[in-house]
Amino acid sequence: MTHLADLPTSVTVERPDPQLLNSAERFLAVAQSYLITSPELYEAAAADLQEIKGKLKALEEKRTAITRPLNQALKAVNDLFRKPKELLEQAESLLKRAMSAYDQEQERRRREEQARLEAEARKERERLEAQARKAEEKGQTEKAEALRENAASVIAPLVSPVAEAPKVSGIATRGIWKARVTDKAALVRHIIAERPDLLSLIEIDSSALNALARAQKSALSLPGIEIYEEKVLAARAL
């Protein structure tokens, strides 16, 4: 664990050789001028390529000589703050979870009470409808009509949360709509048949596809997939 005393008080940066940096433009000009039309020019290009690889290696060494102490200092700073940040994030998550659980419990109790009142209202409507049918059977048309009007007016009241969460400044609850895939094959079939405009939702795993191509090479055959071999030239530094 990093402590305050472990943090560097200063960072030394080695200044790179300007000639090494400026040589990049010269090598680019040389590369741009190449038009290989003979074996001799091919060999010359190969020699220049190896020299460029050597310059790249030297440039990378100089770059890391500068970035290494900076990265080490940055790592020390991040390590110092990582643990307290994680603890505070855990505390935040626990409190949010507890508050959300309270809200969810109040909503569950509200739904239960609403369902109870809806059931009572439904029973009352059914009772009045039954009375209206009996009155109608007896020829009491006006009474039957009045009973049906009464039945239609029986509506369960809307239930508020059993215990409203207190209003706290700076704390608000908001709903976030999300979606998750439960049947990928069904989604793919629907997009192909009905919603081709949503094809971007179907993401191709290029890494897995290339791994399959490396394993099976030209034997790989898939609809809509082109299998090709890309030649890559490798060069060592002088």
PDB file of C-alpha atoms in Angstrom:
ATOM      1  CA  MET A   1       0.000   0.000   0.000  1.00  0.00           C
ATOM      2  CA  THR A   2       1.340   3.414  -0.993  1.00  0.00           C
ATOM      3  CA  HIS A   3       1.699   6.059   1.745  1.00  0.00           C
ATOM      4  CA  LEU A   4       2.141   9.803   1.438  1.00  0.00           C
ATOM      5  CA  ALA A   5       5.824   9.421   2.275  1.00  0.00           C
ATOM      6  CA  ASP A   6       6.237   7.121  -0.753  1.00  0.00           C
ATOM      7  CA  LEU A   7       5.174   9.762  -3.269  1.00  0.00           C
ATOM      8  CA  PRO A   8       8.064  11.204  -5.317  1.00  0.00           C
ATOM      9  CA  THR A   9       8.770  14.866  -4.646  1.00  0.00           C
ATOM     10  CA  SER A  10      10.259  15.404  -8.106  1.00  0.00           C
ATOM     11  CA  VAL A  11      10.596  13.593 -11.436  1.00  0.00           C
ATOM     12  CA  THR A  12      13.748  13.774 -13.576  1.00  0.00           C
ATOM     13  CA  VAL A  13      13.200  13.761 -17.344  1.00  0.00           C
ATOM     14  CA  GLU A  14      16.087  12.936 -19.714  1.00  0.00           C
ATOM     15  CA  ARG A  15      16.172  15.258 -22.718  1.00  0.00           C
ATOM     16  CA  PRO A  16      16.301  13.265 -25.993  1.00  0.00           C
ATOM     17  CA  ASP A  17      18.870  13.842 -28.741  1.00  0.00           C
ATOM     18  CA  PRO A  18      17.363  16.305 -31.271  1.00  0.00           C
ATOM     19  CA  GLN A  19      19.173  14.556 -34.132  1.00  0.00           C
ATOM     20  CA  LEU A  20      17.311  11.327 -33.362  1.00  0.00           C
ATOM     21  CA  LEU A  21      13.986  13.140 -33.505  1.00  0.00           C
ATOM     22  CA  ASN A  22      14.831  15.098 -36.653  1.00  0.00           C
ATOM     23  CA  SER A  23      16.073  12.024 -38.540  1.00  0.00           C
ATOM     24  CA  ALA A  24      12.477  10.806 -38.836  1.00  0.00           C
ATOM     25  CA  GLU A  25      11.698  13.412 -41.512  1.00  0.00           C
ATOM     26  CA  ARG A  26      14.745  12.382 -43.542  1.00  0.00           C
ATOM     27  CA  PHE A  27      13.801   8.707 -43.460  1.00  0.00           C
ATOM     28  CA  LEU A  28      10.228   9.524 -44.462  1.00  0.00           C
ATOM     29  CA  ALA A  29      11.519  11.485 -47.464  1.00  0.00           C
ATOM     30  CA  VAL A  30      13.703   8.526 -48.451  1.00  0.00           C
ATOM     31  CA  ALA A  31      10.761   6.094 -48.148  1.00  0.00           C
ATOM     32  CA  GLN A  32       8.532   8.382 -50.217  1.00  0.00           C
ATOM     33  CA  SER A  33      11.119   8.525 -52.996  1.00  0.00           C
ATOM     34  CA  TYR A  34      11.321   4.744 -53.455  1.00  0.00           C
ATOM     35  CA  LEU A  35      10.065   3.122 -56.626  1.00  0.00           C
ATOM     36  CA  ILE A  36      11.406  -0.428 -56.592  1.00  0.00           C
ATOM     37  CA  THR A  37      12.046  -1.639 -60.127  1.00  0.00           C
ATOM     38  CA  SER A  38      15.020  -3.988 -59.654  1.00  0.00           C
ATOM     39  CA  PRO A  39      16.486  -6.517 -57.204  1.00  0.00           C
ATOM     40  CA  GLU A  40      19.199  -3.989 -56.293  1.00  0.00           C
ATOM     41  CA  LEU A  41      16.633  -1.378 -55.313  1.00  0.00           C
ATOM     42  CA  TYR A  42      14.721  -4.032 -53.347  1.00  0.00           C
ATOM     43  CA  GLU A  43      17.904  -4.822 -51.382  1.00  0.00           C
ATOM     44  CA  ALA A  44      18.533  -1.110 -50.814  1.00  0.00           C
ATOM     45  CA  ALA A  45      14.988  -0.671 -49.551  1.00  0.00           C
ATOM     46  CA  ALA A  46      15.466  -3.650 -47.227  1.00  0.00           C
ATOM     47  CA  ALA A  47      18.645  -2.077 -45.819  1.00  0.00           C
ATOM     48  CA  ASP A  48      16.854   1.241 -45.257  1.00  0.00           C
ATOM     49  CA  LEU A  49      13.953  -0.615 -43.684  1.00  0.00           C
ATOM     50  CA  GLN A  50      16.283  -2.288 -41.186  1.00  0.00           C
ATOM     51  CA  GLU A  51      17.901   1.066 -40.389  1.00  0.00           C
ATOM     52  CA  ILE A  52      14.462   2.575 -39.822  1.00  0.00           C
ATOM     53  CA  LYS A  53      13.630  -0.311 -37.474  1.00  0.00           C
ATOM     54  CA  GLY A  54      16.806   0.524 -35.560  1.00  0.00           C
ATOM     55  CA  LYS A  55      15.800   4.186 -35.311  1.00  0.00           C
ATOM     56  CA  LEU A  56      12.352   3.173 -34.115  1.00  0.00           C
ATOM     57  CA  LYS A  57      13.902   1.000 -31.418  1.00  0.00           C
ATOM     58  CA  ALA A  58      16.207   3.814 -30.286  1.00  0.00           C
ATOM     59  CA  LEU A  59      13.311   6.281 -30.334  1.00  0.00           C
ATOM     60  CA  GLU A  60      11.166   3.962 -28.223  1.00  0.00           C
ATOM     61  CA  GLU A  61      13.983   3.523 -25.700  1.00  0.00           C
ATOM     62  CA  LYS A  62      14.339   7.301 -25.350  1.00  0.00           C
ATOM     63  CA  ARG A  63      10.575   7.711 -25.071  1.00  0.00           C
ATOM     64  CA  THR A  64      10.249   5.127 -22.308  1.00  0.00           C
ATOM     65  CA  ALA A  65      13.231   6.666 -20.508  1.00  0.00           C
ATOM     66  CA  ILE A  66      11.065   9.788 -20.178  1.00  0.00           C
ATOM     67  CA  THR A  67       7.691   8.148 -19.597  1.00  0.00           C
ATOM     68  CA  ARG A  68       8.905   5.485 -17.145  1.00  0.00           C
ATOM     69  CA  PRO A  69       9.494   7.847 -14.188  1.00  0.00           C
ATOM     70  CA  LEU A  70       6.319   9.744 -15.059  1.00  0.00           C
ATOM     71  CA  ASN A  71       4.309   6.512 -15.141  1.00  0.00           C
ATOM     72  CA  GLN A  72       5.867   5.377 -11.878  1.00  0.00           C
ATOM     73  CA  ALA A  73       4.898   8.677 -10.249  1.00  0.00           C
ATOM     74  CA  LEU A  74       1.385   8.421 -11.686  1.00  0.00           C
ATOM     75  CA  LYS A  75       1.075   4.838 -10.412  1.00  0.00           C
ATOM     76  CA  ALA A  76       2.161   5.920  -6.924  1.00  0.00           C
ATOM     77  CA  VAL A  77      -0.497   8.657  -6.909  1.00  0.00           C
ATOM     78  CA  ASN A  78      -3.222   6.282  -8.153  1.00  0.00           C
ATOM     79  CA  ASP A  79      -2.208   3.630  -5.613  1.00  0.00           C
ATOM     80  CA  LEU A  80      -2.418   6.207  -2.810  1.00  0.00           C
ATOM     81  CA  PHE A  81      -5.984   7.184  -3.680  1.00  0.00           C
ATOM     82  CA  ARG A  82      -7.259   3.782  -4.880  1.00  0.00           C
ATOM     83  CA  LYS A  83      -8.115   2.210  -1.512  1.00  0.00           C
ATOM     84  CA  PRO A  84      -9.986   5.156   0.069  1.00  0.00           C
ATOM     85  CA  LYS A  85     -11.805   5.686  -3.236  1.00  0.00           C
ATOM     86  CA  GLU A  86     -12.883   2.024  -3.279  1.00  0.00           C
ATOM     87  CA  LEU A  87     -14.072   2.233   0.337  1.00  0.00           C
ATOM     88  CA  LEU A  88     -16.126   5.357  -0.353  1.00  0.00           C
ATOM     89  CA  GLU A  89     -17.625   3.782  -3.484  1.00  0.00           C
ATOM     90  CA  GLN A  90     -18.569   0.691  -1.440  1.00  0.00           C
ATOM     91  CA  ALA A  91     -20.189   2.929   1.189  1.00  0.00           C
ATOM     92  CA  GLU A  92     -22.072   4.801  -1.541  1.00  0.00           C
ATOM     93  CA  SER A  93     -23.280   1.532  -3.081  1.00  0.00           C
ATOM     94  CA  LEU A  94     -24.445   0.139   0.263  1.00  0.00           C
ATOM     95  CA  LEU A  95     -26.419   3.268   1.135  1.00  0.00           C
ATOM     96  CA  LYS A  96     -27.997   3.449  -2.322  1.00  0.00           C
ATOM     97  CA  ARG A  97     -28.937  -0.229  -2.084  1.00  0.00           C
ATOM     98  CA  ALA A  98     -30.513   0.265   1.340  1.00  0.00           C
ATOM     99  CA  MET A  99     -32.476   3.323   0.194  1.00  0.00           C
ATOM    100  CA  SER A 100     -33.611   1.554  -2.995  1.00  0.00           C
ATOM    101  CA  ALA A 101     -34.722  -1.450  -0.933  1.00  0.00           C
ATOM    102  CA  TYR A 102     -36.831   0.885   1.215  1.00  0.00           C
ATOM    103  CA  ASP A 103     -38.424   2.453  -1.885  1.00  0.00           C
ATOM    104  CA  GLN A 104     -39.093  -0.971  -3.410  1.00  0.00           C
ATOM    105  CA  GLU A 105     -40.693  -2.241  -0.202  1.00  0.00           C
ATOM    106  CA  GLN A 106     -43.015   0.776  -0.055  1.00  0.00           C
ATOM    107  CA  GLU A 107     -43.970   0.214  -3.683  1.00  0.00           C
ATOM    108  CA  ARG A 108     -44.620  -3.485  -3.023  1.00  0.00           C
ATOM    109  CA  ARG A 109     -46.909  -2.656  -0.104  1.00  0.00           C
ATOM    110  CA  ARG A 110     -48.674  -0.023  -2.216  1.00  0.00           C
ATOM    111  CA  ARG A 111     -49.297  -2.541  -5.018  1.00  0.00           C
ATOM    112  CA  GLU A 112     -50.639  -5.093  -2.547  1.00  0.00           C
ATOM    113  CA  GLU A 113     -53.043  -2.562  -1.056  1.00  0.00           C
ATOM    114  CA  GLN A 114     -54.092  -1.422  -4.535  1.00  0.00           C
ATOM    115  CA  ALA A 115     -54.762  -5.023  -5.553  1.00  0.00           C
ATOM    116  CA  ARG A 116     -56.832  -5.566  -2.382  1.00  0.00           C
ATOM    117  CA  LEU A 117     -58.964  -2.493  -3.078  1.00  0.00           C
ATOM    118  CA  GLU A 118     -59.355  -3.497  -6.747  1.00  0.00           C
ATOM    119  CA  ALA A 119     -60.592  -6.935  -5.663  1.00  0.00           C
ATOM    120  CA  GLU A 120     -63.098  -5.383  -3.248  1.00  0.00           C
ATOM    121  CA  ALA A 121     -64.360  -3.017  -5.928  1.00  0.00           C
ATOM    122  CA  ARG A 122     -64.699  -5.894  -8.391  1.00  0.00           C
ATOM    123  CA  LYS A 123     -66.721  -7.945  -5.867  1.00  0.00           C
ATOM    124  CA  GLU A 124     -68.988  -4.970  -5.212  1.00  0.00           C
ATOM    125  CA  ARG A 125     -69.570  -4.463  -8.938  1.00  0.00           C
ATOM    126  CA  GLU A 126     -70.339  -8.159  -9.352  1.00  0.00           C
ATOM    127  CA  ARG A 127     -72.785  -7.981  -6.421  1.00  0.00           C
ATOM    128  CA  LEU A 128     -74.608  -4.995  -7.913  1.00  0.00           C
ATOM    129  CA  GLU A 129     -74.669  -6.623 -11.367  1.00  0.00           C
ATOM    130  CA  ALA A 130     -76.217  -9.751  -9.841  1.00  0.00           C
ATOM    131  CA  GLN A 131     -78.889  -7.619  -8.159  1.00  0.00           C
ATOM    132  CA  ALA A 132     -79.525  -5.813 -11.453  1.00  0.00           C
ATOM    133  CA  ARG A 133     -80.086  -9.140 -13.229  1.00  0.00           C
ATOM    134  CA  LYS A 134     -82.558 -10.280 -10.554  1.00  0.00           C
ATOM    135  CA  ALA A 135     -84.410  -6.963 -10.759  1.00  0.00           C
ATOM    136  CA  GLU A 136     -84.556  -7.274 -14.531  1.00  0.00           C
ATOM    137  CA  GLU A 137     -85.942 -10.811 -14.238  1.00  0.00           C
ATOM    138  CA  LYS A 138     -88.719  -9.396 -12.053  1.00  0.00           C
ATOM    139  CA  GLY A 139     -89.465  -6.708 -14.618  1.00  0.00           C
ATOM    140  CA  GLN A 140     -87.982  -3.922 -12.462  1.00  0.00           C
ATOM    141  CA  THR A 141     -86.241  -2.238 -15.367  1.00  0.00           C
ATOM    142  CA  GLU A 142     -85.586   1.135 -13.725  1.00  0.00           C
ATOM    143  CA  LYS A 143     -84.130  -0.497 -10.606  1.00  0.00           C
ATOM    144  CA  ALA A 144     -81.915  -2.729 -12.745  1.00  0.00           C
ATOM    145  CA  GLU A 145     -80.643   0.295 -14.676  1.00  0.00           C
ATOM    146  CA  ALA A 146     -79.891   2.183 -11.445  1.00  0.00           C
ATOM    147  CA  LEU A 147     -78.018  -0.811 -10.032  1.00  0.00           C
ATOM    148  CA  ARG A 148     -75.913  -1.060 -13.179  1.00  0.00           C
ATOM    149  CA  GLU A 149     -75.074   2.649 -12.980  1.00  0.00           C
ATOM    150  CA  ASN A 150     -74.043   2.161  -9.373  1.00  0.00           C
ATOM    151  CA  ALA A 151     -71.887  -0.821 -10.376  1.00  0.00           C
ATOM    152  CA  ALA A 152     -70.130   1.220 -13.069  1.00  0.00           C
ATOM    153  CA  SER A 153     -69.311   3.941 -10.552  1.00  0.00           C
ATOM    154  CA  VAL A 154     -67.555   1.554  -8.150  1.00  0.00           C
ATOM    155  CA  ILE A 155     -63.866   2.260  -8.721  1.00  0.00           C
ATOM    156  CA  ALA A 156     -61.026   1.447  -6.352  1.00  0.00           C
ATOM    157  CA  PRO A 157     -59.214   4.556  -5.072  1.00  0.00           C
ATOM    158  CA  LEU A 158     -55.565   5.017  -6.047  1.00  0.00           C
ATOM    159  CA  VAL A 159     -53.250   4.114  -3.210  1.00  0.00           C
ATOM    160  CA  SER A 160     -50.252   6.264  -2.384  1.00  0.00           C
ATOM    161  CA  PRO A 161     -47.094   4.665  -0.955  1.00  0.00           C
ATOM    162  CA  VAL A 162     -47.672   3.431   2.586  1.00  0.00           C
ATOM    163  CA  ALA A 163     -44.771   5.540   3.802  1.00  0.00           C
ATOM    164  CA  GLU A 164     -43.469   8.268   1.536  1.00  0.00           C
ATOM    165  CA  ALA A 165     -39.684   8.566   1.396  1.00  0.00           C
ATOM    166  CA  PRO A 166     -38.670  11.859   3.051  1.00  0.00           C
ATOM    167  CA  LYS A 167     -37.662  14.665   0.719  1.00  0.00           C
ATOM    168  CA  VAL A 168     -33.916  15.186   1.161  1.00  0.00           C
ATOM    169  CA  SER A 169     -32.081  17.991  -0.596  1.00  0.00           C
ATOM    170  CA  GLY A 170     -29.639  16.645  -3.195  1.00  0.00           C
ATOM    171  CA  ILE A 171     -31.237  13.171  -3.299  1.00  0.00           C
ATOM    172  CA  ALA A 172     -33.548  12.195  -6.135  1.00  0.00           C
ATOM    173  CA  THR A 173     -34.898   8.949  -7.563  1.00  0.00           C
ATOM    174  CA  ARG A 174     -35.217   8.532 -11.300  1.00  0.00           C
ATOM    175  CA  GLY A 175     -36.183   5.638 -13.524  1.00  0.00           C
ATOM    176  CA  ILE A 176     -33.758   4.354 -16.139  1.00  0.00           C
ATOM    177  CA  TRP A 177     -35.178   2.145 -18.885  1.00  0.00           C
ATOM    178  CA  LYS A 178     -32.857  -0.661 -19.976  1.00  0.00           C
ATOM    179  CA  ALA A 179     -33.036  -3.748 -22.157  1.00  0.00           C
ATOM    180  CA  ARG A 180     -31.421  -7.177 -21.979  1.00  0.00           C
ATOM    181  CA  VAL A 181     -31.281  -9.981 -24.540  1.00  0.00           C
ATOM    182  CA  THR A 182     -33.141 -13.119 -23.463  1.00  0.00           C
ATOM    183  CA  ASP A 183     -33.216 -14.908 -26.854  1.00  0.00           C
ATOM    184  CA  LYS A 184     -30.461 -13.798 -29.244  1.00  0.00           C
ATOM    185  CA  ALA A 185     -31.616 -16.082 -32.047  1.00  0.00           C
ATOM    186  CA  ALA A 186     -35.158 -14.658 -31.892  1.00  0.00           C
ATOM    187  CA  LEU A 187     -33.799 -11.116 -31.982  1.00  0.00           C
ATOM    188  CA  VAL A 188     -31.592 -11.885 -35.008  1.00  0.00           C
ATOM    189  CA  ARG A 189     -34.503 -13.494 -36.881  1.00  0.00           C
ATOM    190  CA  HIS A 190     -36.760 -10.512 -36.173  1.00  0.00           C
ATOM    191  CA  ILE A 191     -34.150  -7.968 -37.293  1.00  0.00           C
ATOM    192  CA  ILE A 192     -33.470  -9.851 -40.530  1.00  0.00           C
ATOM    193  CA  ALA A 193     -37.152 -10.339 -41.346  1.00  0.00           C
ATOM    194  CA  GLU A 194     -38.733  -7.142 -40.013  1.00  0.00           C
ATOM    195  CA  ARG A 195     -36.192  -4.542 -38.901  1.00  0.00           C
ATOM    196  CA  PRO A 196     -33.071  -4.456 -41.105  1.00  0.00           C
ATOM    197  CA  ASP A 197     -32.587  -0.870 -39.871  1.00  0.00           C
ATOM    198  CA  LEU A 198     -31.508  -2.378 -36.538  1.00  0.00           C
ATOM    199  CA  LEU A 199     -28.678  -4.496 -37.987  1.00  0.00           C
ATOM    200  CA  SER A 200     -26.190  -2.368 -36.008  1.00  0.00           C
ATOM    201  CA  LEU A 201     -27.492  -4.070 -32.843  1.00  0.00           C
ATOM    202  CA  ILE A 202     -25.921  -7.326 -34.043  1.00  0.00           C
ATOM    203  CA  GLU A 203     -22.229  -6.845 -33.281  1.00  0.00           C
ATOM    204  CA  ILE A 204     -19.664  -9.061 -35.004  1.00  0.00           C
ATOM    205  CA  ASP A 205     -16.819 -10.285 -32.791  1.00  0.00           C
ATOM    206  CA  SER A 206     -13.943  -9.569 -35.190  1.00  0.00           C
ATOM    207  CA  SER A 207     -11.335 -11.060 -32.847  1.00  0.00           C
ATOM    208  CA  ALA A 208     -13.194 -14.376 -32.668  1.00  0.00           C
ATOM    209  CA  LEU A 209     -13.814 -14.337 -36.437  1.00  0.00           C
ATOM    210  CA  ASN A 210     -10.111 -13.751 -37.189  1.00  0.00           C
ATOM    211  CA  ALA A 211      -9.147 -16.503 -34.736  1.00  0.00           C
ATOM    212  CA  LEU A 212     -11.477 -18.850 -36.617  1.00  0.00           C
ATOM    213  CA  ALA A 213      -9.858 -17.799 -39.911  1.00  0.00           C
ATOM    214  CA  ARG A 214      -6.364 -18.445 -38.531  1.00  0.00           C
ATOM    215  CA  ALA A 215      -7.426 -21.886 -37.351  1.00  0.00           C
ATOM    216  CA  GLN A 216      -9.284 -23.047 -40.491  1.00  0.00           C
ATOM    217  CA  LYS A 217      -7.614 -20.860 -43.151  1.00  0.00           C
ATOM    218  CA  SER A 218      -9.101 -21.352 -46.641  1.00  0.00           C
ATOM    219  CA  ALA A 219     -11.308 -24.200 -45.363  1.00  0.00           C
ATOM    220  CA  LEU A 220     -13.483 -21.700 -43.508  1.00  0.00           C
ATOM    221  CA  SER A 221     -16.732 -21.047 -45.368  1.00  0.00           C
ATOM    222  CA  LEU A 222     -19.459 -18.817 -43.940  1.00  0.00           C
ATOM    223  CA  PRO A 223     -22.243 -16.927 -45.759  1.00  0.00           C
ATOM    224  CA  GLY A 224     -21.479 -13.226 -45.941  1.00  0.00           C
ATOM    225  CA  ILE A 225     -17.856 -13.698 -44.830  1.00  0.00           C
ATOM    226  CA  GLU A 226     -14.824 -13.236 -47.112  1.00  0.00           C
ATOM    227  CA  ILE A 227     -11.769 -15.308 -46.202  1.00  0.00           C
ATOM    228  CA  TYR A 228      -8.451 -13.776 -47.346  1.00  0.00           C
ATOM    229  CA  GLU A 229      -4.761 -13.989 -46.535  1.00  0.00           C
ATOM    230  CA  GLU A 230      -2.902 -10.767 -45.790  1.00  0.00           C
ATOM    231  CA  LYS A 231       0.864 -10.779 -46.310  1.00  0.00           C
ATOM    232  CA  VAL A 232       2.825  -8.965 -43.605  1.00  0.00           C
ATOM    233  CA  LEU A 233       6.473  -8.017 -44.114  1.00  0.00           C
ATOM    234  CA  ALA A 234       8.671  -8.396 -41.026  1.00  0.00           C
ATOM    235  CA  ALA A 235      12.005  -6.672 -40.554  1.00  0.00           C
ATOM    236  CA  ARG A 236      14.680  -6.747 -37.819  1.00  0.00           C
ATOM    237  CA  ALA A 237      16.648  -3.717 -36.696  1.00  0.00           C
ATOM    238  CA  LEU A 238      20.300  -3.536 -37.743  1.00  0.00           C
TER     239      LEU A 238
END
